[in-house]
mmCIF file of C-alpha atoms in Angstrom:
data_model
loop_
_atom_site.group_PDB
_atom_site.id
_atom_site.type_symbol
_atom_site.label_atom_id
_atom_site.label_comp_id
_atom_site.label_asym_id
_atom_site.label_seq_id
_atom_site.Cartn_x
_atom_site.Cartn_y
_atom_site.Cartn_z
ATOM 1 C CA UNK B 5 -67.770 -101.741 -69.477
ATOM 2 C CA UNK B 6 -68.534 -97.555 -68.923
ATOM 3 C CA UNK B 7 -68.680 -96.901 -64.629
ATOM 4 C CA UNK B 8 -71.514 -93.897 -65.442
ATOM 5 C CA UNK B 9 -74.696 -93.978 -64.160
ATOM 6 C CA UNK B 10 -77.479 -92.630 -64.639
ATOM 7 C CA UNK B 11 -80.779 -92.309 -62.588
ATOM 8 C CA UNK B 12 -82.754 -95.679 -62.914
ATOM 9 C CA UNK B 13 -85.806 -93.165 -64.308
ATOM 10 C CA UNK B 14 -83.728 -91.843 -67.794
ATOM 11 C CA UNK B 15 -84.796 -94.163 -70.789
ATOM 12 C CA UNK B 16 -82.034 -94.626 -73.853
ATOM 13 C CA UNK B 17 -82.392 -95.518 -77.279
ATOM 14 C CA UNK B 18 -79.243 -97.066 -78.494
ATOM 15 C CA UNK B 19 -78.788 -97.732 -82.358
ATOM 16 C CA UNK B 20 -76.574 -100.277 -83.145
ATOM 17 C CA UNK B 21 -74.128 -99.994 -87.130
ATOM 18 C CA UNK B 22 -75.285 -101.979 -90.786
ATOM 19 C CA UNK B 23 -73.767 -99.937 -93.281
ATOM 20 C CA UNK B 24 -75.877 -97.836 -95.292
ATOM 21 C CA UNK B 25 -79.782 -100.033 -95.719
ATOM 22 C CA UNK B 26 -78.804 -100.040 -91.380
ATOM 23 C CA UNK B 27 -78.963 -96.584 -91.727
ATOM 24 C CA UNK B 28 -82.405 -96.297 -93.670
ATOM 25 C CA UNK B 29 -83.947 -99.226 -91.947
ATOM 26 C CA UNK B 30 -83.372 -96.994 -88.404
ATOM 27 C CA UNK B 31 -85.027 -94.077 -90.024
ATOM 28 C CA UNK B 32 -87.661 -96.111 -91.252
ATOM 29 C CA UNK B 33 -88.607 -97.883 -88.093
ATOM 30 C CA UNK B 34 -88.163 -94.472 -86.177
ATOM 31 C CA UNK B 35 -90.807 -92.883 -88.346
ATOM 32 C CA UNK B 36 -92.552 -95.620 -88.024
ATOM 33 C CA UNK B 37 -93.068 -95.928 -84.140
ATOM 34 C CA UNK B 38 -93.888 -92.147 -84.371
ATOM 35 C CA UNK B 39 -96.864 -92.263 -87.199
ATOM 36 C CA UNK B 40 -97.871 -94.711 -84.293
ATOM 37 C CA UNK B 41 -97.796 -92.002 -81.659
ATOM 38 C CA UNK B 42 -94.487 -93.174 -80.075
ATOM 39 C CA UNK B 43 -92.455 -91.185 -80.841
ATOM 40 C CA UNK B 44 -88.193 -92.416 -79.350
ATOM 41 C CA UNK B 45 -85.966 -89.559 -80.073
ATOM 42 C CA UNK B 46 -87.468 -88.542 -76.680
ATOM 43 C CA UNK B 47 -85.229 -90.436 -74.940
ATOM 44 C CA UNK B 48 -82.430 -88.817 -72.730
ATOM 45 C CA UNK B 49 -80.093 -90.165 -74.058
ATOM 46 C CA UNK B 50 -79.573 -91.768 -77.565
ATOM 47 C CA UNK B 51 -76.243 -93.747 -78.248
ATOM 48 C CA UNK B 52 -74.975 -94.236 -81.623
ATOM 49 C CA UNK B 53 -72.887 -96.389 -82.758
ATOM 50 C CA UNK B 54 -71.436 -96.395 -86.521
ATOM 51 C CA UNK B 55 -74.950 -95.840 -89.427
ATOM 52 C CA UNK B 56 -76.645 -95.462 -85.654
ATOM 53 C CA UNK B 57 -74.699 -92.650 -84.631
ATOM 54 C CA UNK B 58 -74.837 -91.269 -87.969
ATOM 55 C CA UNK B 59 -78.899 -91.656 -87.038
ATOM 56 C CA UNK B 60 -78.319 -90.207 -83.682
ATOM 57 C CA UNK B 61 -76.744 -86.714 -85.064
ATOM 58 C CA UNK B 62 -79.699 -86.581 -87.792
ATOM 59 C CA UNK B 63 -82.757 -87.412 -85.633
ATOM 60 C CA UNK B 64 -81.068 -84.238 -83.802
ATOM 61 C CA UNK B 65 -81.569 -82.010 -86.879
ATOM 62 C CA UNK B 66 -84.715 -83.504 -88.147
ATOM 63 C CA UNK B 67 -87.671 -85.319 -87.638
ATOM 64 C CA UNK B 68 -87.894 -88.912 -88.416
ATOM 65 C CA UNK B 69 -90.900 -88.122 -90.869
ATOM 66 C CA UNK B 70 -88.740 -85.674 -92.573
ATOM 67 C CA UNK B 71 -85.170 -88.263 -92.667
ATOM 68 C CA UNK B 72 -87.775 -90.981 -93.749
ATOM 69 C CA UNK B 73 -89.207 -88.793 -96.569
ATOM 70 C CA UNK B 74 -85.263 -87.437 -98.159
ATOM 71 C CA UNK B 75 -84.438 -91.833 -98.149
ATOM 72 C CA UNK B 76 -87.340 -91.918 -100.671
ATOM 73 C CA UNK B 77 -87.333 -88.793 -102.801
ATOM 74 C CA UNK B 78 -84.302 -89.312 -103.320
ATOM 75 C CA UNK B 79 -82.604 -90.173 -106.640
ATOM 76 C CA UNK B 80 -81.961 -94.254 -106.421
ATOM 77 C CA UNK B 81 -77.894 -94.246 -105.107
ATOM 78 C CA UNK B 82 -75.624 -95.884 -106.816
ATOM 79 C CA UNK B 83 -72.794 -97.918 -105.106
ATOM 80 C CA UNK B 84 -69.560 -96.036 -104.328
ATOM 81 C CA UNK B 85 -66.767 -96.723 -104.815
ATOM 82 C CA UNK B 86 -62.692 -95.883 -103.118
ATOM 83 C CA UNK B 87 -61.216 -96.500 -99.912
ATOM 84 C CA UNK B 88 -64.261 -95.576 -98.096
ATOM 85 C CA UNK B 89 -66.666 -96.446 -100.337
ATOM 86 C CA UNK B 90 -68.680 -99.629 -99.594
ATOM 87 C CA UNK B 91 -66.466 -102.008 -97.679
ATOM 88 C CA UNK B 92 -65.356 -104.714 -99.483
ATOM 89 C CA UNK B 93 -65.139 -108.557 -99.479
ATOM 90 C CA UNK B 94 -61.426 -108.481 -99.071
ATOM 91 C CA UNK B 95 -62.068 -105.650 -96.165
ATOM 92 C CA UNK B 96 -63.936 -108.320 -94.325
ATOM 93 C CA UNK B 97 -61.322 -111.081 -95.045
ATOM 94 C CA UNK B 98 -58.574 -108.994 -94.129
ATOM 95 C CA UNK B 99 -60.503 -107.908 -90.295
ATOM 96 C CA UNK B 100 -61.571 -111.529 -90.214
ATOM 97 C CA UNK B 101 -58.428 -112.591 -90.039
ATOM 98 C CA UNK B 102 -56.800 -110.239 -87.665
ATOM 99 C CA UNK B 103 -60.186 -111.134 -84.993
ATOM 100 C CA UNK B 104 -59.449 -114.565 -85.898
ATOM 101 C CA UNK B 105 -55.434 -114.227 -84.405
ATOM 102 C CA UNK B 106 -56.744 -111.972 -81.621
ATOM 103 C CA UNK B 107 -56.384 -113.441 -77.918
ATOM 104 C CA UNK B 108 -59.617 -110.512 -76.705
ATOM 105 C CA UNK B 109 -61.417 -107.445 -77.528
ATOM 106 C CA UNK B 110 -58.415 -105.197 -76.663
ATOM 107 C CA UNK B 111 -55.637 -106.890 -78.746
ATOM 108 C CA UNK B 112 -58.283 -107.276 -81.864
ATOM 109 C CA UNK B 113 -58.747 -102.930 -81.131
ATOM 110 C CA UNK B 114 -55.484 -102.583 -81.515
ATOM 111 C CA UNK B 115 -54.398 -104.538 -84.379
ATOM 112 C CA UNK B 116 -57.753 -103.706 -86.215
ATOM 113 C CA UNK B 117 -56.511 -100.213 -85.187
ATOM 114 C CA UNK B 118 -53.066 -100.760 -86.745
ATOM 115 C CA UNK B 119 -54.527 -102.057 -89.940
ATOM 116 C CA UNK B 120 -56.461 -98.645 -90.307
ATOM 117 C CA UNK B 121 -53.829 -96.939 -89.835
ATOM 118 C CA UNK B 122 -52.084 -98.549 -92.485
ATOM 119 C CA UNK B 123 -54.473 -97.359 -94.925
ATOM 120 C CA UNK B 124 -55.289 -93.954 -93.646
ATOM 121 C CA UNK B 125 -52.024 -93.387 -95.072
ATOM 122 C CA UNK B 126 -52.158 -95.682 -98.076
ATOM 123 C CA UNK B 127 -54.743 -92.984 -99.004
ATOM 124 C CA UNK B 128 -53.847 -89.945 -97.980
ATOM 125 C CA UNK B 129 -55.382 -86.566 -96.811
ATOM 126 C CA UNK B 130 -56.786 -86.428 -99.710
ATOM 127 C CA UNK B 131 -59.575 -89.749 -98.707
ATOM 128 C CA UNK B 132 -60.167 -87.667 -95.257
ATOM 129 C CA UNK B 133 -61.691 -85.149 -96.587
ATOM 130 C CA UNK B 134 -63.369 -87.087 -99.084
ATOM 131 C CA UNK B 135 -65.246 -88.287 -96.180
ATOM 132 C CA UNK B 136 -65.638 -85.478 -93.969
ATOM 133 C CA UNK B 137 -67.505 -84.369 -97.315
ATOM 134 C CA UNK B 138 -69.440 -87.811 -97.770
ATOM 135 C CA UNK B 139 -70.383 -87.483 -94.170
ATOM 136 C CA UNK B 140 -71.519 -84.123 -93.555
ATOM 137 C CA UNK B 141 -73.764 -84.106 -96.721
ATOM 138 C CA UNK B 142 -75.664 -86.407 -94.575
ATOM 139 C CA UNK B 143 -76.218 -84.615 -91.463
ATOM 140 C CA UNK B 144 -79.413 -81.813 -91.690
ATOM 141 C CA UNK B 145 -76.820 -79.736 -89.430
ATOM 142 C CA UNK B 146 -73.515 -79.937 -88.890
ATOM 143 C CA UNK B 147 -73.796 -78.716 -85.303
ATOM 144 C CA UNK B 148 -73.987 -81.085 -81.786
ATOM 145 C CA UNK B 149 -78.490 -81.002 -81.239
ATOM 146 C CA UNK B 150 -78.976 -80.654 -77.414
ATOM 147 C CA UNK B 151 -80.507 -83.448 -77.124
ATOM 148 C CA UNK B 152 -77.870 -86.221 -75.112
ATOM 149 C CA UNK B 153 -76.191 -88.221 -77.975
ATOM 150 C CA UNK B 154 -72.986 -90.276 -77.593
ATOM 151 C CA UNK B 155 -71.565 -91.599 -80.291
ATOM 152 C CA UNK B 156 -68.807 -94.208 -79.486
ATOM 153 C CA UNK B 157 -65.014 -94.383 -81.629
ATOM 154 C CA UNK B 158 -62.186 -96.511 -80.977
ATOM 155 C CA UNK B 159 -58.689 -94.869 -80.296
ATOM 156 C CA UNK B 160 -56.818 -96.534 -83.436
ATOM 157 C CA UNK B 161 -53.109 -95.894 -82.032
ATOM 158 C CA UNK B 162 -54.244 -97.080 -78.282
ATOM 159 C CA UNK B 163 -57.334 -99.397 -79.099
ATOM 160 C CA UNK B 164 -58.964 -97.632 -76.584
ATOM 161 C CA UNK B 165 -62.279 -97.443 -76.504
ATOM 162 C CA UNK B 166 -64.105 -93.435 -76.989
ATOM 163 C CA UNK B 167 -67.243 -92.629 -76.204
ATOM 164 C CA UNK B 168 -67.782 -88.181 -78.480
ATOM 165 C CA UNK B 169 -70.419 -86.111 -77.091
ATOM 166 C CA UNK B 170 -70.844 -82.235 -77.353
ATOM 167 C CA UNK B 171 -68.480 -81.445 -74.544
ATOM 168 C CA UNK B 172 -65.739 -83.817 -76.645
ATOM 169 C CA UNK B 173 -64.045 -80.293 -77.618
ATOM 170 C CA UNK B 174 -64.959 -82.737 -81.181
ATOM 171 C CA UNK B 175 -67.093 -81.091 -83.835
ATOM 172 C CA UNK B 176 -70.273 -83.674 -84.732
ATOM 173 C CA UNK B 177 -68.847 -83.546 -88.390
ATOM 174 C CA UNK B 178 -65.531 -85.305 -87.130
ATOM 175 C CA UNK B 179 -67.440 -87.435 -84.627
ATOM 176 C CA UNK B 180 -69.947 -89.225 -87.208
ATOM 177 C CA UNK B 181 -67.077 -89.859 -89.384
ATOM 178 C CA UNK B 182 -64.701 -91.181 -86.789
ATOM 179 C CA UNK B 183 -67.834 -93.440 -85.675
ATOM 180 C CA UNK B 184 -67.838 -94.817 -89.343
ATOM 181 C CA UNK B 185 -64.514 -95.284 -89.989
ATOM 182 C CA UNK B 186 -64.270 -99.246 -91.178
ATOM 183 C CA UNK B 187 -61.886 -98.852 -92.944
ATOM 184 C CA UNK B 188 -59.386 -96.147 -93.057
ATOM 185 C CA UNK B 189 -58.792 -94.140 -90.170
ATOM 186 C CA UNK B 190 -60.128 -90.983 -89.258
ATOM 187 C CA UNK B 191 -57.751 -88.768 -87.792
ATOM 188 C CA UNK B 192 -59.363 -86.034 -85.766
ATOM 189 C CA UNK B 193 -56.347 -83.268 -84.509
ATOM 190 C CA UNK B 194 -53.107 -85.199 -83.406
ATOM 191 C CA UNK B 195 -55.468 -88.666 -83.088
ATOM 192 C CA UNK B 196 -56.956 -91.088 -85.257
ATOM 193 C CA UNK B 197 -59.940 -93.419 -84.505
ATOM 194 C CA UNK B 198 -62.187 -96.567 -86.368
ATOM 195 C CA UNK B 199 -65.509 -97.538 -86.218
ATOM 196 C CA UNK B 200 -67.271 -97.914 -83.199
ATOM 197 C CA UNK B 201 -68.462 -100.459 -83.755
ATOM 198 C CA UNK B 202 -64.986 -101.920 -82.217
ATOM 199 C CA UNK B 203 -65.345 -101.254 -79.058
ATOM 200 C CA UNK B 204 -67.896 -104.397 -78.523
ATOM 201 C CA UNK B 205 -70.271 -104.912 -80.236
ATOM 202 C CA UNK B 206 -72.749 -102.857 -83.290
ATOM 203 C CA UNK B 207 -74.768 -101.565 -80.592
ATOM 204 C CA UNK B 208 -72.255 -100.945 -77.570
ATOM 205 C CA UNK B 209 -75.371 -101.253 -75.983
ATOM 206 C CA UNK B 210 -74.091 -101.711 -72.162
ATOM 207 C CA UNK B 211 -73.356 -98.016 -71.867
ATOM 208 C CA UNK B 212 -77.113 -97.360 -70.869
ATOM 209 C CA UNK B 213 -76.376 -99.291 -67.846
ATOM 210 C CA UNK B 214 -77.757 -97.551 -65.009
ATOM 211 C CA UNK B 215 -80.936 -96.350 -67.541
ATOM 212 C CA UNK B 216 -84.077 -97.425 -66.189
ATOM 213 C CA UNK B 217 -86.023 -98.358 -69.772
ATOM 214 C CA UNK B 218 -83.162 -98.867 -72.637
ATOM 215 C CA UNK B 219 -85.276 -99.760 -76.748
ATOM 216 C CA UNK B 220 -81.326 -101.186 -78.841
ATOM 217 C CA UNK B 221 -82.358 -100.985 -82.471
ATOM 218 C CA UNK B 222 -79.661 -103.513 -84.134
ATOM 219 C CA UNK B 223 -80.059 -103.245 -88.459
ATOM 220 C CA UNK B 224 -77.089 -106.987 -87.734
ATOM 221 C CA UNK B 225 -79.946 -108.593 -85.614
ATOM 222 C CA UNK B 226 -77.194 -108.902 -82.428
ATOM 223 C CA UNK B 227 -74.811 -110.795 -84.701
ATOM 224 C CA UNK B 228 -71.233 -110.655 -84.249
ATOM 225 C CA UNK B 229 -68.196 -111.766 -85.920
ATOM 226 C CA UNK B 230 -66.228 -112.009 -82.271
ATOM 227 C CA UNK B 231 -65.790 -115.628 -80.508
ATOM 228 C CA UNK B 232 -68.451 -116.476 -78.915
ATOM 229 C CA UNK B 233 -66.724 -116.720 -75.110
ATOM 230 C CA UNK B 234 -65.573 -112.298 -75.215
ATOM 231 C CA UNK B 235 -69.182 -112.212 -74.678
ATOM 232 C CA UNK B 236 -69.277 -109.054 -77.224
ATOM 233 C CA UNK B 237 -72.931 -109.795 -77.949
ATOM 234 C CA UNK B 238 -75.834 -107.637 -78.173
ATOM 235 C CA UNK B 239 -77.457 -110.556 -76.024
ATOM 236 C CA UNK B 240 -74.653 -110.233 -73.189
ATOM 237 C CA UNK B 241 -75.154 -106.785 -72.997
ATOM 238 C CA UNK B 242 -79.039 -107.304 -73.211
ATOM 239 C CA UNK B 243 -78.073 -109.514 -69.481
ATOM 240 C CA UNK B 244 -75.682 -107.475 -68.023
ATOM 241 C CA UNK B 245 -78.089 -104.033 -68.491
ATOM 242 C CA UNK B 246 -81.082 -106.790 -66.865
ATOM 243 C CA UNK B 247 -79.225 -107.119 -63.756
ATOM 244 C CA UNK B 248 -78.579 -104.282 -63.371
ATOM 245 C CA UNK B 249 -81.960 -103.385 -62.626
ATOM 246 C CA UNK B 250 -82.641 -101.757 -66.338
ATOM 247 C CA UNK B 251 -85.967 -102.883 -68.604
ATOM 248 C CA UNK B 252 -84.676 -103.562 -72.169
ATOM 249 C CA UNK B 253 -86.003 -103.726 -75.051
ATOM 250 C CA UNK B 254 -84.772 -105.066 -78.554
ATOM 251 C CA UNK B 255 -86.063 -104.026 -82.200
ATOM 252 C CA UNK B 256 -84.466 -106.286 -84.696
ATOM 253 C CA UNK B 257 -84.864 -106.978 -88.949
ATOM 254 C CA UNK B 258 -87.677 -108.776 -89.108
ATOM 255 C CA UNK B 259 -87.512 -111.498 -92.365
ATOM 256 C CA UNK B 260 -89.054 -108.443 -95.096
ATOM 257 C CA UNK B 261 -86.489 -106.035 -93.618
ATOM 258 C CA UNK B 262 -83.719 -108.229 -93.798
ATOM 259 C CA UNK B 263 -84.325 -109.564 -97.479
ATOM 260 C CA UNK B 264 -84.751 -105.464 -98.541
ATOM 261 C CA UNK B 265 -81.371 -104.780 -97.329
ATOM 262 C CA UNK B 266 -80.281 -107.690 -99.682
ATOM 263 C CA UNK B 267 -76.384 -109.303 -99.522
ATOM 264 C CA UNK B 268 -74.644 -106.368 -99.483
ATOM 265 C CA UNK B 269 -76.408 -103.491 -96.326
ATOM 266 C CA UNK B 270 -72.745 -101.665 -97.413
ATOM 267 C CA UNK B 271 -75.255 -100.741 -101.002
ATOM 268 C CA UNK B 272 -76.931 -97.478 -100.702
ATOM 269 C CA UNK B 273 -79.162 -98.997 -103.347
ATOM 270 C CA UNK B 274 -80.744 -100.681 -100.434
ATOM 271 C CA UNK B 275 -81.552 -97.821 -98.412
ATOM 272 C CA UNK B 276 -85.320 -96.657 -100.188
ATOM 273 C CA UNK B 277 -86.623 -100.921 -99.793
ATOM 274 C CA UNK B 278 -84.847 -100.861 -96.122
ATOM 275 C CA UNK B 279 -86.474 -97.768 -95.205
ATOM 276 C CA UNK B 280 -90.108 -98.512 -96.575
ATOM 277 C CA UNK B 281 -89.766 -102.213 -94.401
ATOM 278 C CA UNK B 282 -87.950 -100.672 -91.257
ATOM 279 C CA UNK B 283 -91.736 -98.296 -91.307
ATOM 280 C CA UNK B 284 -93.690 -100.615 -91.654
ATOM 281 C CA UNK B 285 -92.173 -102.318 -89.267
ATOM 282 C CA UNK B 286 -92.021 -99.616 -86.635
ATOM 283 C CA UNK B 287 -95.524 -98.867 -87.070
ATOM 284 C CA UNK B 288 -96.571 -102.668 -85.970
ATOM 285 C CA UNK B 289 -94.449 -102.361 -82.966
ATOM 286 C CA UNK B 290 -95.489 -98.986 -82.316
ATOM 287 C CA UNK B 291 -98.017 -100.093 -79.470
ATOM 288 C CA UNK B 292 -96.231 -102.890 -78.394
ATOM 289 C CA UNK B 293 -93.532 -100.961 -76.784
ATOM 290 C CA UNK B 294 -95.910 -97.761 -76.171
ATOM 291 C CA UNK B 295 -96.566 -98.991 -72.235
ATOM 292 C CA UNK B 296 -93.079 -99.883 -71.549
ATOM 293 C CA UNK B 297 -91.306 -96.771 -73.263
ATOM 294 C CA UNK B 298 -94.349 -93.924 -71.805
ATOM 295 C CA UNK B 299 -93.618 -91.841 -68.725
#
């Protein structure tokens, strides 16, 4: 667990991963909360993983309303293909097999990293640049925001978790691209990184240790593909945070949101319905969380 501590007065917003649908849902929920009078983007710390890292960077450069409008007004997106397109069922089967063969989280991270390096070598430098261009196009600004955001990645060579922020010496676009690298490893300088969801979970809420109030948005509903004995699931992290004195609330997709996701959260065509469902959910929850989040 991360050993940094923050004053208990600080508020942390945790944005979990969940593909194209998950990113749109996060934007929708936060826009709905905002329309309901609750601006959670004013958090003292925002922790983003994978699709949540994209959202964290997006909120640093545009308002929730503008980001939601961009999703709803854009032409209906089409599913992409290629080495950095939507995660295929074959990829999930391969990583499921790696997880099943792993002894623990560190072992799993090393194994996944080795597999991702092979994929990156097969894709070549051109694959890396195409992915960077894709990520850059999603961000309102290529610059780190003034707000404090922490983006999770895993070192593909060592399996060690890494947290990137504005003081890491890494461009924002590269940090987001690395946190979303669910297939081939993503190179930054002399290091290669994989999706931050392999650190512990798609949320990595434990990084909010020491914050007084923690709001976790989990597009995947707190689910994990890991064995229960690893205690990498969201509920275990919430228990740990509460034991440390934090007040923690979670927002998980409701029935309408799950229906909007369909059976492939990586499909870009799910973005408009996921954003709309998220907005309705956020608007409905704004009053409930006002007392928890307010100063």
